[in-house]
JSON list of C-alpha atoms and ligand atoms in Angstrom, two decimals:
[
{"chain": "A", "resi": 6, "resn": "UNK", "atom": "CA", "xyz": [0.00, 0.00, 0.00]},
{"chain": "A", "resi": 7, "resn": "UNK", "atom": "CA", "xyz": [1.23, 3.48, -0.80]},
{"chain": "A", "resi": 8, "resn": "UNK", "atom": "CA", "xyz": [0.08, 6.98, 0.04]},
{"chain": "A", "resi": 9, "resn": "UNK", "atom": "CA", "xyz": [-1.82, 8.47, -2.88]},
{"chain": "A", "resi": 10, "resn": "UNK", "atom": "CA", "xyz": [0.22, 11.68, -3.09]},
{"chain": "A", "resi": 11, "resn": "UNK", "atom": "CA", "xyz": [3.46, 9.69, -3.10]},
{"chain": "A", "resi": 12, "resn": "UNK", "atom": "CA", "xyz": [2.14, 7.39, -5.81]},
{"chain": "A", "resi": 13, "resn": "UNK", "atom": "CA", "xyz": [1.13, 10.38, -7.94]},
{"chain": "A", "resi": 14, "resn": "UNK", "atom": "CA", "xyz": [4.49, 12.06, -7.46]},
{"chain": "A", "resi": 15, "resn": "UNK", "atom": "CA", "xyz": [6.35, 8.86, -8.41]},
{"chain": "A", "resi": 16, "resn": "UNK", "atom": "CA", "xyz": [4.17, 8.55, -11.50]},
{"chain": "A", "resi": 17, "resn": "UNK", "atom": "CA", "xyz": [5.54, 11.94, -12.59]},
{"chain": "A", "resi": 18, "resn": "UNK", "atom": "CA", "xyz": [2.32, 13.92, -12.07]},
{"chain": "A", "resi": 19, "resn": "UNK", "atom": "CA", "xyz": [4.16, 16.65, -10.14]},
{"chain": "A", "resi": 20, "resn": "UNK", "atom": "CA", "xyz": [5.82, 17.41, -6.85]},
{"chain": "A", "resi": 21, "resn": "UNK", "atom": "CA", "xyz": [4.40, 15.88, -3.66]},
{"chain": "A", "resi": 22, "resn": "UNK", "atom": "CA", "xyz": [2.96, 19.31, -2.76]},
{"chain": "A", "resi": 23, "resn": "UNK", "atom": "CA", "xyz": [1.27, 19.84, -6.14]},
{"chain": "A", "resi": 24, "resn": "UNK", "atom": "CA", "xyz": [-0.16, 16.30, -6.01]},
{"chain": "A", "resi": 25, "resn": "UNK", "atom": "CA", "xyz": [-1.65, 17.08, -2.60]},
{"chain": "A", "resi": 26, "resn": "UNK", "atom": "CA", "xyz": [-3.27, 20.13, -4.15]},
{"chain": "A", "resi": 27, "resn": "UNK", "atom": "CA", "xyz": [-4.78, 18.00, -6.96]},
{"chain": "A", "resi": 28, "resn": "UNK", "atom": "CA", "xyz": [-6.25, 15.66, -4.34]},
{"chain": "A", "resi": 29, "resn": "UNK", "atom": "CA", "xyz": [-7.74, 18.51, -2.31]},
{"chain": "A", "resi": 30, "resn": "UNK", "atom": "CA", "xyz": [-9.20, 20.02, -5.48]},
{"chain": "A", "resi": 31, "resn": "UNK", "atom": "CA", "xyz": [-11.05, 16.77, -6.22]},
{"chain": "A", "resi": 32, "resn": "UNK", "atom": "CA", "xyz": [-9.12, 16.06, -9.41]},
{"chain": "A", "resi": 33, "resn": "UNK", "atom": "CA", "xyz": [-8.11, 12.52, -8.43]},
{"chain": "A", "resi": 34, "resn": "UNK", "atom": "CA", "xyz": [-10.26, 9.41, -8.64]},
{"chain": "A", "resi": 35, "resn": "UNK", "atom": "CA", "xyz": [-9.43, 6.00, -7.21]},
{"chain": "A", "resi": 36, "resn": "UNK", "atom": "CA", "xyz": [-11.40, 3.15, -8.72]},
{"chain": "A", "resi": 37, "resn": "UNK", "atom": "CA", "xyz": [-13.86, 5.63, -10.21]},
{"chain": "A", "resi": 38, "resn": "UNK", "atom": "CA", "xyz": [-14.50, 7.61, -7.00]},
{"chain": "A", "resi": 39, "resn": "UNK", "atom": "CA", "xyz": [-13.20, 11.10, -6.24]},
{"chain": "A", "resi": 40, "resn": "UNK", "atom": "CA", "xyz": [-10.81, 11.06, -3.30]},
{"chain": "A", "resi": 41, "resn": "UNK", "atom": "CA", "xyz": [-10.10, 14.28, -1.43]},
{"chain": "A", "resi": 42, "resn": "UNK", "atom": "CA", "xyz": [-8.52, 12.90, 1.73]},
{"chain": "A", "resi": 43, "resn": "UNK", "atom": "CA", "xyz": [-4.76, 13.34, 1.94]},
{"chain": "A", "resi": 44, "resn": "UNK", "atom": "CA", "xyz": [-3.04, 10.21, 3.16]},
{"chain": "A", "resi": 45, "resn": "UNK", "atom": "CA", "xyz": [-5.47, 7.86, 1.44]},
{"chain": "A", "resi": 46, "resn": "UNK", "atom": "CA", "xyz": [-3.63, 4.62, 0.80]},
{"chain": "A", "resi": 47, "resn": "UNK", "atom": "CA", "xyz": [-3.81, 2.74, -2.47]},
{"chain": "A", "resi": 48, "resn": "UNK", "atom": "CA", "xyz": [-2.53, -0.56, -3.78]},
{"chain": "A", "resi": 49, "resn": "UNK", "atom": "CA", "xyz": [-0.47, 0.37, -6.86]},
{"chain": "A", "resi": 50, "resn": "UNK", "atom": "CA", "xyz": [-0.94, -3.14, -8.30]},
{"chain": "A", "resi": 51, "resn": "UNK", "atom": "CA", "xyz": [-4.71, -3.22, -7.95]},
{"chain": "A", "resi": 52, "resn": "UNK", "atom": "CA", "xyz": [-6.18, 0.26, -7.79]},
{"chain": "A", "resi": 53, "resn": "UNK", "atom": "CA", "xyz": [-6.95, 2.37, -10.82]},
{"chain": "A", "resi": 54, "resn": "UNK", "atom": "CA", "xyz": [-5.99, 5.99, -10.36]},
{"chain": "A", "resi": 55, "resn": "UNK", "atom": "CA", "xyz": [-7.25, 8.80, -12.59]},
{"chain": "A", "resi": 56, "resn": "UNK", "atom": "CA", "xyz": [-5.97, 12.37, -12.82]},
{"chain": "A", "resi": 57, "resn": "UNK", "atom": "CA", "xyz": [-8.44, 14.70, -14.51]},
{"chain": "A", "resi": 58, "resn": "UNK", "atom": "CA", "xyz": [-10.29, 11.59, -15.72]},
{"chain": "A", "resi": 59, "resn": "UNK", "atom": "CA", "xyz": [-7.19, 10.02, -17.29]},
{"chain": "A", "resi": 60, "resn": "UNK", "atom": "CA", "xyz": [-5.97, 6.68, -15.99]},
{"chain": "A", "resi": 61, "resn": "UNK", "atom": "CA", "xyz": [-2.31, 6.78, -15.02]},
{"chain": "A", "resi": 62, "resn": "UNK", "atom": "CA", "xyz": [0.09, 3.88, -15.35]},
{"chain": "A", "resi": 63, "resn": "UNK", "atom": "CA", "xyz": [-0.77, 0.74, -13.49]},
{"chain": "A", "resi": 64, "resn": "UNK", "atom": "CA", "xyz": [2.47, -0.88, -12.41]},
{"chain": "A", "resi": 65, "resn": "UNK", "atom": "CA", "xyz": [3.22, -4.46, -13.41]},
{"chain": "A", "resi": 66, "resn": "UNK", "atom": "CA", "xyz": [3.66, -6.73, -10.42]},
{"chain": "A", "resi": 67, "resn": "UNK", "atom": "CA", "xyz": [7.25, -7.83, -10.10]},
{"chain": "A", "resi": 68, "resn": "UNK", "atom": "CA", "xyz": [7.76, -11.56, -9.82]},
{"chain": "A", "resi": 69, "resn": "UNK", "atom": "CA", "xyz": [10.94, -13.30, -8.66]},
{"chain": "A", "resi": 70, "resn": "UNK", "atom": "CA", "xyz": [11.22, -17.04, -9.05]},
{"chain": "A", "resi": 71, "resn": "UNK", "atom": "CA", "xyz": [14.07, -19.36, -8.16]},
{"chain": "A", "resi": 72, "resn": "UNK", "atom": "CA", "xyz": [14.18, -22.53, -10.26]},
{"chain": "A", "resi": 73, "resn": "UNK", "atom": "CA", "xyz": [16.36, -25.58, -9.71]},
{"chain": "A", "resi": 74, "resn": "UNK", "atom": "CA", "xyz": [17.11, -26.20, -13.36]},
{"chain": "A", "resi": 75, "resn": "UNK", "atom": "CA", "xyz": [17.69, -29.83, -14.26]},
{"chain": "A", "resi": 76, "resn": "UNK", "atom": "CA", "xyz": [20.10, -30.86, -17.02]},
{"chain": "A", "resi": 77, "resn": "UNK", "atom": "CA", "xyz": [18.47, -31.23, -20.41]},
{"chain": "A", "resi": 78, "resn": "UNK", "atom": "CA", "xyz": [16.70, -27.85, -20.54]},
{"chain": "A", "resi": 79, "resn": "UNK", "atom": "CA", "xyz": [17.75, -24.76, -22.46]},
{"chain": "A", "resi": 80, "resn": "UNK", "atom": "CA", "xyz": [17.68, -21.40, -20.71]},
{"chain": "A", "resi": 81, "resn": "UNK", "atom": "CA", "xyz": [15.46, -19.65, -23.25]},
{"chain": "A", "resi": 82, "resn": "UNK", "atom": "CA", "xyz": [11.73, -19.29, -23.64]},
{"chain": "A", "resi": 83, "resn": "UNK", "atom": "CA", "xyz": [11.74, -20.91, -27.09]},
{"chain": "A", "resi": 84, "resn": "UNK", "atom": "CA", "xyz": [14.31, -23.19, -28.69]},
{"chain": "A", "resi": 85, "resn": "UNK", "atom": "CA", "xyz": [14.59, -23.29, -32.48]},
{"chain": "A", "resi": 86, "resn": "UNK", "atom": "CA", "xyz": [15.84, -26.89, -32.17]},
{"chain": "A", "resi": 87, "resn": "UNK", "atom": "CA", "xyz": [12.74, -27.87, -30.20]},
{"chain": "A", "resi": 88, "resn": "UNK", "atom": "CA", "xyz": [14.57, -28.90, -27.03]},
{"chain": "A", "resi": 89, "resn": "UNK", "atom": "CA", "xyz": [12.80, -28.56, -23.65]},
{"chain": "A", "resi": 90, "resn": "UNK", "atom": "CA", "xyz": [13.02, -25.03, -22.23]},
{"chain": "A", "resi": 91, "resn": "UNK", "atom": "CA", "xyz": [12.97, -23.68, -18.69]},
{"chain": "A", "resi": 92, "resn": "UNK", "atom": "CA", "xyz": [9.66, -22.00, -19.55]},
{"chain": "A", "resi": 93, "resn": "UNK", "atom": "CA", "xyz": [8.02, -25.41, -19.42]},
{"chain": "A", "resi": 94, "resn": "UNK", "atom": "CA", "xyz": [9.09, -25.75, -15.80]},
{"chain": "A", "resi": 95, "resn": "UNK", "atom": "CA", "xyz": [7.28, -22.56, -14.74]},
{"chain": "A", "resi": 96, "resn": "UNK", "atom": "CA", "xyz": [4.37, -22.76, -17.17]},
{"chain": "A", "resi": 97, "resn": "UNK", "atom": "CA", "xyz": [1.72, -22.73, -14.44]},
{"chain": "A", "resi": 98, "resn": "UNK", "atom": "CA", "xyz": [2.75, -19.13, -13.68]},
{"chain": "A", "resi": 99, "resn": "UNK", "atom": "CA", "xyz": [0.55, -16.96, -15.84]},
{"chain": "A", "resi": 100, "resn": "UNK", "atom": "CA", "xyz": [2.99, -14.10, -16.23]},
{"chain": "A", "resi": 101, "resn": "UNK", "atom": "CA", "xyz": [5.91, -13.40, -18.52]},
{"chain": "A", "resi": 102, "resn": "UNK", "atom": "CA", "xyz": [9.19, -13.86, -16.69]},
{"chain": "A", "resi": 103, "resn": "UNK", "atom": "CA", "xyz": [12.65, -14.12, -18.16]},
{"chain": "A", "resi": 104, "resn": "UNK", "atom": "CA", "xyz": [15.75, -16.05, -17.09]},
{"chain": "A", "resi": 105, "resn": "UNK", "atom": "CA", "xyz": [18.49, -13.97, -15.48]},
{"chain": "A", "resi": 106, "resn": "UNK", "atom": "CA", "xyz": [21.61, -14.96, -17.37]},
{"chain": "A", "resi": 107, "resn": "UNK", "atom": "CA", "xyz": [22.00, -18.47, -18.66]},
{"chain": "A", "resi": 108, "resn": "UNK", "atom": "CA", "xyz": [22.90, -21.97, -17.58]},
{"chain": "A", "resi": 109, "resn": "UNK", "atom": "CA", "xyz": [24.10, -24.42, -20.23]},
{"chain": "A", "resi": 110, "resn": "UNK", "atom": "CA", "xyz": [21.83, -27.21, -21.42]},
{"chain": "A", "resi": 111, "resn": "UNK", "atom": "CA", "xyz": [23.75, -29.70, -19.25]},
{"chain": "A", "resi": 112, "resn": "UNK", "atom": "CA", "xyz": [24.18, -27.43, -16.20]},
{"chain": "A", "resi": 113, "resn": "UNK", "atom": "CA", "xyz": [21.89, -27.75, -13.19]},
{"chain": "A", "resi": 114, "resn": "UNK", "atom": "CA", "xyz": [20.96, -25.56, -10.31]},
{"chain": "A", "resi": 115, "resn": "UNK", "atom": "CA", "xyz": [20.00, -22.05, -9.35]},
{"chain": "A", "resi": 116, "resn": "UNK", "atom": "CA", "xyz": [18.29, -20.04, -12.07]},
{"chain": "A", "resi": 117, "resn": "UNK", "atom": "CA", "xyz": [16.43, -16.86, -11.26]},
{"chain": "A", "resi": 118, "resn": "UNK", "atom": "CA", "xyz": [13.51, -15.80, -13.46]},
{"chain": "A", "resi": 119, "resn": "UNK", "atom": "CA", "xyz": [11.89, -12.38, -13.22]},
{"chain": "A", "resi": 120, "resn": "UNK", "atom": "CA", "xyz": [10.16, -9.54, -15.03]},
{"chain": "A", "resi": 121, "resn": "UNK", "atom": "CA", "xyz": [12.34, -7.04, -13.15]},
{"chain": "A", "resi": 122, "resn": "UNK", "atom": "CA", "xyz": [14.59, -5.91, -16.00]},
{"chain": "A", "resi": 123, "resn": "UNK", "atom": "CA", "xyz": [16.70, -3.61, -13.88]},
{"chain": "A", "resi": 124, "resn": "UNK", "atom": "CA", "xyz": [17.63, -6.27, -11.36]},
{"chain": "A", "resi": 125, "resn": "UNK", "atom": "CA", "xyz": [18.26, -8.80, -14.10]},
{"chain": "A", "resi": 126, "resn": "UNK", "atom": "CA", "xyz": [20.60, -6.43, -15.95]},
{"chain": "A", "resi": 127, "resn": "UNK", "atom": "CA", "xyz": [22.61, -5.67, -12.86]},
{"chain": "A", "resi": 128, "resn": "UNK", "atom": "CA", "xyz": [22.90, -9.28, -11.70]},
{"chain": "A", "resi": 129, "resn": "UNK", "atom": "CA", "xyz": [24.40, -10.28, -15.03]},
{"chain": "A", "resi": 130, "resn": "UNK", "atom": "CA", "xyz": [26.55, -7.25, -15.88]},
{"chain": "A", "resi": 131, "resn": "UNK", "atom": "CA", "xyz": [30.20, -7.88, -14.88]},
{"chain": "A", "resi": 132, "resn": "UNK", "atom": "CA", "xyz": [30.45, -4.30, -13.58]},
{"chain": "A", "resi": 133, "resn": "UNK", "atom": "CA", "xyz": [28.40, -5.30, -10.53]},
{"chain": "A", "resi": 134, "resn": "UNK", "atom": "CA", "xyz": [30.71, -8.25, -9.76]},
{"chain": "A", "resi": 135, "resn": "UNK", "atom": "CA", "xyz": [27.97, -10.46, -8.36]},
{"chain": "A", "resi": 136, "resn": "UNK", "atom": "CA", "xyz": [29.50, -13.75, -7.13]},
{"chain": "A", "resi": 137, "resn": "UNK", "atom": "CA", "xyz": [28.18, -16.95, -8.67]},
{"chain": "A", "resi": 138, "resn": "UNK", "atom": "CA", "xyz": [29.12, -20.17, -6.95]},
{"chain": "A", "resi": 139, "resn": "UNK", "atom": "CA", "xyz": [29.17, -23.59, -8.61]},
{"chain": "A", "resi": 140, "resn": "UNK", "atom": "CA", "xyz": [29.84, -27.14, -7.55]},
{"chain": "A", "resi": 141, "resn": "UNK", "atom": "CA", "xyz": [31.84, -28.76, -10.24]},
{"chain": "A", "resi": 142, "resn": "UNK", "atom": "CA", "xyz": [32.92, -32.33, -10.65]},
{"chain": "A", "resi": 143, "resn": "UNK", "atom": "CA", "xyz": [36.02, -32.57, -12.80]},
{"chain": "A", "resi": 144, "resn": "UNK", "atom": "CA", "xyz": [37.97, -35.40, -14.30]},
{"chain": "A", "resi": 145, "resn": "UNK", "atom": "CA", "xyz": [41.22, -36.24, -12.49]},
{"chain": "A", "resi": 146, "resn": "UNK", "atom": "CA", "xyz": [42.86, -34.48, -9.55]},
{"chain": "A", "resi": 147, "resn": "UNK", "atom": "CA", "xyz": [43.94, -30.93, -10.40]},
{"chain": "A", "resi": 148, "resn": "UNK", "atom": "CA", "xyz": [47.28, -29.93, -8.87]},
{"chain": "A", "resi": 149, "resn": "UNK", "atom": "CA", "xyz": [47.62, -27.01, -6.51]},
{"chain": "A", "resi": 150, "resn": "UNK", "atom": "CA", "xyz": [49.43, -25.01, -9.17]},
{"chain": "A", "resi": 151, "resn": "UNK", "atom": "CA", "xyz": [46.70, -25.68, -11.75]},
{"chain": "A", "resi": 152, "resn": "UNK", "atom": "CA", "xyz": [44.03, -24.45, -9.31]},
{"chain": "A", "resi": 153, "resn": "UNK", "atom": "CA", "xyz": [46.22, -21.47, -8.48]},
{"chain": "A", "resi": 154, "resn": "UNK", "atom": "CA", "xyz": [46.03, -20.44, -12.14]},
{"chain": "A", "resi": 155, "resn": "UNK", "atom": "CA", "xyz": [42.23, -20.43, -11.96]},
{"chain": "A", "resi": 156, "resn": "UNK", "atom": "CA", "xyz": [42.33, -18.46, -8.71]},
{"chain": "A", "resi": 157, "resn": "UNK", "atom": "CA", "xyz": [44.55, -15.77, -10.19]},
{"chain": "A", "resi": 158, "resn": "UNK", "atom": "CA", "xyz": [42.92, -15.61, -13.60]},
{"chain": "A", "resi": 159, "resn": "UNK", "atom": "CA", "xyz": [43.55, -17.66, -16.69]},
{"chain": "A", "resi": 160, "resn": "UNK", "atom": "CA", "xyz": [43.67, -16.66, -20.33]},
{"chain": "A", "resi": 161, "resn": "UNK", "atom": "CA", "xyz": [40.73, -18.02, -22.31]},
{"chain": "A", "resi": 162, "resn": "UNK", "atom": "CA", "xyz": [40.03, -17.25, -25.96]},
{"chain": "A", "resi": 163, "resn": "UNK", "atom": "CA", "xyz": [37.98, -14.21, -24.88]},
{"chain": "A", "resi": 164, "resn": "UNK", "atom": "CA", "xyz": [40.65, -12.89, -22.52]},
{"chain": "A", "resi": 165, "resn": "UNK", "atom": "CA", "xyz": [41.89, -13.15, -18.94]},
{"chain": "A", "resi": 166, "resn": "UNK", "atom": "CA", "xyz": [39.33, -14.25, -16.36]},
{"chain": "A", "resi": 167, "resn": "UNK", "atom": "CA", "xyz": [38.82, -12.34, -13.11]},
{"chain": "A", "resi": 168, "resn": "UNK", "atom": "CA", "xyz": [40.25, -13.95, -9.97]},
{"chain": "A", "resi": 169, "resn": "UNK", "atom": "CA", "xyz": [38.09, -16.80, -8.66]},
{"chain": "A", "resi": 170, "resn": "UNK", "atom": "CA", "xyz": [37.65, -18.51, -5.30]},
{"chain": "A", "resi": 171, "resn": "UNK", "atom": "CA", "xyz": [38.31, -22.24, -5.23]},
{"chain": "A", "resi": 172, "resn": "UNK", "atom": "CA", "xyz": [37.82, -24.90, -2.62]},
{"chain": "A", "resi": 173, "resn": "UNK", "atom": "CA", "xyz": [38.25, -28.66, -2.97]},
{"chain": "A", "resi": 174, "resn": "UNK", "atom": "CA", "xyz": [35.16, -30.36, -1.49]},
{"chain": "A", "resi": 175, "resn": "UNK", "atom": "CA", "xyz": [35.97, -34.01, -2.12]},
{"chain": "A", "resi": 176, "resn": "UNK", "atom": "CA", "xyz": [38.50, -36.08, -3.96]},
{"chain": "A", "resi": 177, "resn": "UNK", "atom": "CA", "xyz": [38.42, -39.58, -5.46]},
{"chain": "A", "resi": 178, "resn": "UNK", "atom": "CA", "xyz": [41.03, -41.54, -7.37]},
{"chain": "A", "resi": 179, "resn": "UNK", "atom": "CA", "xyz": [40.18, -40.01, -10.74]},
{"chain": "A", "resi": 180, "resn": "UNK", "atom": "CA", "xyz": [37.74, -37.18, -10.11]},
{"chain": "A", "resi": 181, "resn": "UNK", "atom": "CA", "xyz": [37.43, -34.14, -7.84]},
{"chain": "A", "resi": 182, "resn": "UNK", "atom": "CA", "xyz": [34.49, -32.15, -6.54]},
{"chain": "A", "resi": 183, "resn": "UNK", "atom": "CA", "xyz": [35.33, -28.44, -6.37]},
{"chain": "A", "resi": 184, "resn": "UNK", "atom": "CA", "xyz": [33.48, -25.32, -5.32]},
{"chain": "A", "resi": 185, "resn": "UNK", "atom": "CA", "xyz": [34.26, -22.31, -7.52]},
{"chain": "A", "resi": 186, "resn": "UNK", "atom": "CA", "xyz": [33.04, -18.74, -7.22]},
{"chain": "A", "resi": 187, "resn": "UNK", "atom": "CA", "xyz": [33.36, -16.42, -10.21]},
{"chain": "A", "resi": 188, "resn": "UNK", "atom": "CA", "xyz": [32.44, -12.76, -10.52]},
{"chain": "A", "resi": 189, "resn": "UNK", "atom": "CA", "xyz": [31.55, -12.63, -14.20]},
{"chain": "A", "resi": 190, "resn": "UNK", "atom": "CA", "xyz": [29.39, -14.84, -16.38]},
{"chain": "A", "resi": 191, "resn": "UNK", "atom": "CA", "xyz": [30.94, -15.51, -19.74]},
{"chain": "A", "resi": 192, "resn": "UNK", "atom": "CA", "xyz": [29.56, -18.20, -21.99]},
{"chain": "A", "resi": 193, "resn": "UNK", "atom": "CA", "xyz": [30.49, -21.69, -20.67]},
{"chain": "A", "resi": 194, "resn": "UNK", "atom": "CA", "xyz": [33.04, -20.00, -18.44]},
{"chain": "A", "resi": 195, "resn": "UNK", "atom": "CA", "xyz": [33.47, -22.66, -15.74]},
{"chain": "A", "resi": 196, "resn": "UNK", "atom": "CA", "xyz": [33.69, -25.45, -18.30]},
{"chain": "A", "resi": 197, "resn": "UNK", "atom": "CA", "xyz": [36.28, -23.53, -20.31]},
{"chain": "A", "resi": 198, "resn": "UNK", "atom": "CA", "xyz": [38.33, -22.65, -17.22]},
{"chain": "A", "resi": 199, "resn": "UNK", "atom": "CA", "xyz": [38.68, -26.30, -16.18]},
{"chain": "A", "resi": 200, "resn": "UNK", "atom": "CA", "xyz": [39.22, -27.40, -19.76]},
{"chain": "A", "resi": 201, "resn": "UNK", "atom": "CA", "xyz": [42.10, -24.89, -19.88]},
{"chain": "A", "resi": 202, "resn": "UNK", "atom": "CA", "xyz": [43.87, -26.79, -17.06]},
{"chain": "A", "resi": 203, "resn": "UNK", "atom": "CA", "xyz": [43.06, -30.12, -18.73]},
{"chain": "A", "resi": 204, "resn": "UNK", "atom": "CA", "xyz": [40.46, -31.26, -16.21]},
{"chain": "A", "resi": 205, "resn": "UNK", "atom": "CA", "xyz": [37.19, -31.44, -18.16]},
{"chain": "A", "resi": 206, "resn": "UNK", "atom": "CA", "xyz": [33.94, -30.86, -16.31]},
{"chain": "A", "resi": 207, "resn": "UNK", "atom": "CA", "xyz": [31.82, -33.96, -15.74]},
{"chain": "A", "resi": 208, "resn": "UNK", "atom": "CA", "xyz": [28.98, -32.26, -13.84]},
{"chain": "A", "resi": 209, "resn": "UNK", "atom": "CA", "xyz": [28.15, -28.64, -13.06]},
{"chain": "A", "resi": 210, "resn": "UNK", "atom": "CA", "xyz": [25.61, -27.12, -10.69]},
{"chain": "A", "resi": 211, "resn": "UNK", "atom": "CA", "xyz": [25.10, -23.49, -9.64]},
{"chain": "A", "resi": 212, "resn": "UNK", "atom": "CA", "xyz": [24.39, -23.25, -5.92]},
{"chain": "A", "resi": 213, "resn": "UNK", "atom": "CA", "xyz": [24.50, -19.52, -5.20]},
{"chain": "A", "resi": 214, "resn": "UNK", "atom": "CA", "xyz": [24.12, -16.13, -6.92]},
{"chain": "A", "resi": 215, "resn": "UNK", "atom": "CA", "xyz": [24.84, -13.11, -4.75]},
{"chain": "A", "resi": 216, "resn": "UNK", "atom": "CA", "xyz": [23.25, -13.92, -1.40]},
{"chain": "A", "resi": 217, "resn": "UNK", "atom": "CA", "xyz": [20.65, -16.17, -3.01]},
{"chain": "A", "resi": 218, "resn": "UNK", "atom": "CA", "xyz": [21.12, -19.88, -2.29]},
{"chain": "A", "resi": 219, "resn": "UNK", "atom": "CA", "xyz": [19.66, -22.90, -4.04]},
{"chain": "A", "resi": 220, "resn": "UNK", "atom": "CA", "xyz": [19.18, -24.70, -0.72]},
{"chain": "A", "resi": 221, "resn": "UNK", "atom": "CA", "xyz": [17.09, -27.84, -0.68]},
{"chain": "A", "resi": 222, "resn": "UNK", "atom": "CA", "xyz": [14.81, -27.04, -3.61]},
{"chain": "A", "resi": 223, "resn": "UNK", "atom": "CA", "xyz": [14.20, -30.26, -5.57]},
{"chain": "A", "resi": 224, "resn": "UNK", "atom": "CA", "xyz": [15.38, -30.58, -9.16]},
{"chain": "A", "resi": 225, "resn": "UNK", "atom": "CA", "xyz": [12.83, -29.12, -11.60]},
{"chain": "A", "resi": 226, "resn": "UNK", "atom": "CA", "xyz": [10.97, -27.30, -8.80]},
{"chain": "A", "resi": 227, "resn": "UNK", "atom": "CA", "xyz": [10.64, -23.57, -8.28]},
{"chain": "A", "resi": 228, "resn": "UNK", "atom": "CA", "xyz": [9.71, -21.21, -5.48]},
{"chain": "A", "resi": 229, "resn": "UNK", "atom": "CA", "xyz": [9.08, -17.48, -5.09]},
{"chain": "A", "resi": 230, "resn": "UNK", "atom": "CA", "xyz": [11.80, -15.43, -3.43]},
{"chain": "A", "resi": 231, "resn": "UNK", "atom": "CA", "xyz": [10.93, -14.03, -0.04]},
{"chain": "A", "resi": 232, "resn": "UNK", "atom": "CA", "xyz": [10.62, -10.27, 0.34]},
{"chain": "A", "resi": 233, "resn": "UNK", "atom": "CA", "xyz": [13.79, -10.38, 2.38]},
{"chain": "A", "resi": 234, "resn": "UNK", "atom": "CA", "xyz": [15.70, -12.16, -0.40]},
{"chain": "A", "resi": 235, "resn": "UNK", "atom": "CA", "xyz": [14.54, -9.64, -3.01]},
{"chain": "A", "resi": 236, "resn": "UNK", "atom": "CA", "xyz": [15.51, -6.73, -0.78]},
{"chain": "A", "resi": 237, "resn": "UNK", "atom": "CA", "xyz": [18.96, -8.17, -0.15]},
{"chain": "A", "resi": 238, "resn": "UNK", "atom": "CA", "xyz": [19.61, -8.89, -3.84]},
{"chain": "A", "resi": 239, "resn": "UNK", "atom": "CA", "xyz": [18.56, -5.38, -4.81]},
{"chain": "A", "resi": 240, "resn": "UNK", "atom": "CA", "xyz": [20.85, -3.94, -2.21]},
{"chain": "A", "resi": 241, "resn": "UNK", "atom": "CA", "xyz": [23.75, -6.02, -3.51]},
{"chain": "A", "resi": 242, "resn": "UNK", "atom": "CA", "xyz": [23.40, -4.47, -6.98]},
{"chain": "A", "resi": 243, "resn": "UNK", "atom": "CA", "xyz": [22.86, -0.94, -5.64]},
{"chain": "A", "resi": 244, "resn": "UNK", "atom": "CA", "xyz": [19.11, -0.72, -6.23]},
{"chain": "A", "resi": 245, "resn": "UNK", "atom": "CA", "xyz": [16.89, 0.74, -3.57]},
{"chain": "A", "resi": 246, "resn": "UNK", "atom": "CA", "xyz": [13.18, -0.07, -3.36]},
{"chain": "B", "resi": 10, "resn": "URA", "atom": "N1", "xyz": [29.73, -21.86, -16.49]},
{"chain": "B", "resi": 10, "resn": "URA", "atom": "C1", "xyz": [29.53, -22.81, -17.41]},
{"chain": "B", "resi": 10, "resn": "URA", "atom": "O1", "xyz": [30.46, -23.31, -17.98]},
{"chain": "B", "resi": 10, "resn": "URA", "atom": "N2", "xyz": [28.28, -23.22, -17.64]},
{"chain": "B", "resi": 10, "resn": "URA", "atom": "C2", "xyz": [27.20, -22.71, -17.04]},
{"chain": "B", "resi": 10, "resn": "URA", "atom": "O2", "xyz": [26.08, -23.13, -17.29]},
{"chain": "B", "resi": 10, "resn": "URA", "atom": "C3", "xyz": [27.43, -21.71, -16.07]},
{"chain": "B", "resi": 10, "resn": "URA", "atom": "C4", "xyz": [28.70, -21.29, -15.84]}
]
């Protein structure tokens, strides 16, 4: 709920003071009825506000969905090759939402979908340096010095990568489970980084983006972010409410 004069001012009708004047003069209608009481509260997503009998912009409700993407889905809304898309996993939501960034066809894990273009842009633009953490199973046992290269930055065909955080989670005779955090999101970046040290990726899952964690969400399932999570994410990319 929002105070009417604040809503009008944000909609670009005028200053807070001049909007108060319009209300007192009886020039504002809410849901077809003239409102002259300052401090009247409206729901910007539901109520229809008119100024001099002209409806002013109804805001689109912002939706934030966290999906645990399974392998075998493309991160687009439509695939020219006819492969399954992440849209099919959220199809019971009757609103257009778009994936934030991209996970490869074979990659699993945290994928945010939203109609909040500003947040999406900032989460994916390297300027905002949002950390993205992955669990990656690689072939063989990378040496300390090989992992050091990834930590410092390694030259790929599209240039030097930013420093990364790396932690070995588990090791077997011929494979290793590693946690890696990167601060950019180039195409197939994690796969290419490990390929560059000759330890191809066998399995890749994103577990965290900014402060947002995948947690125990089952594969193929989604949930709405909590208000708290949205607030925190916005803060991390320098957006205020
Ligand atoms: N890095 C990759 O290589 N693939 C992804 O899907 C995400 C990050």
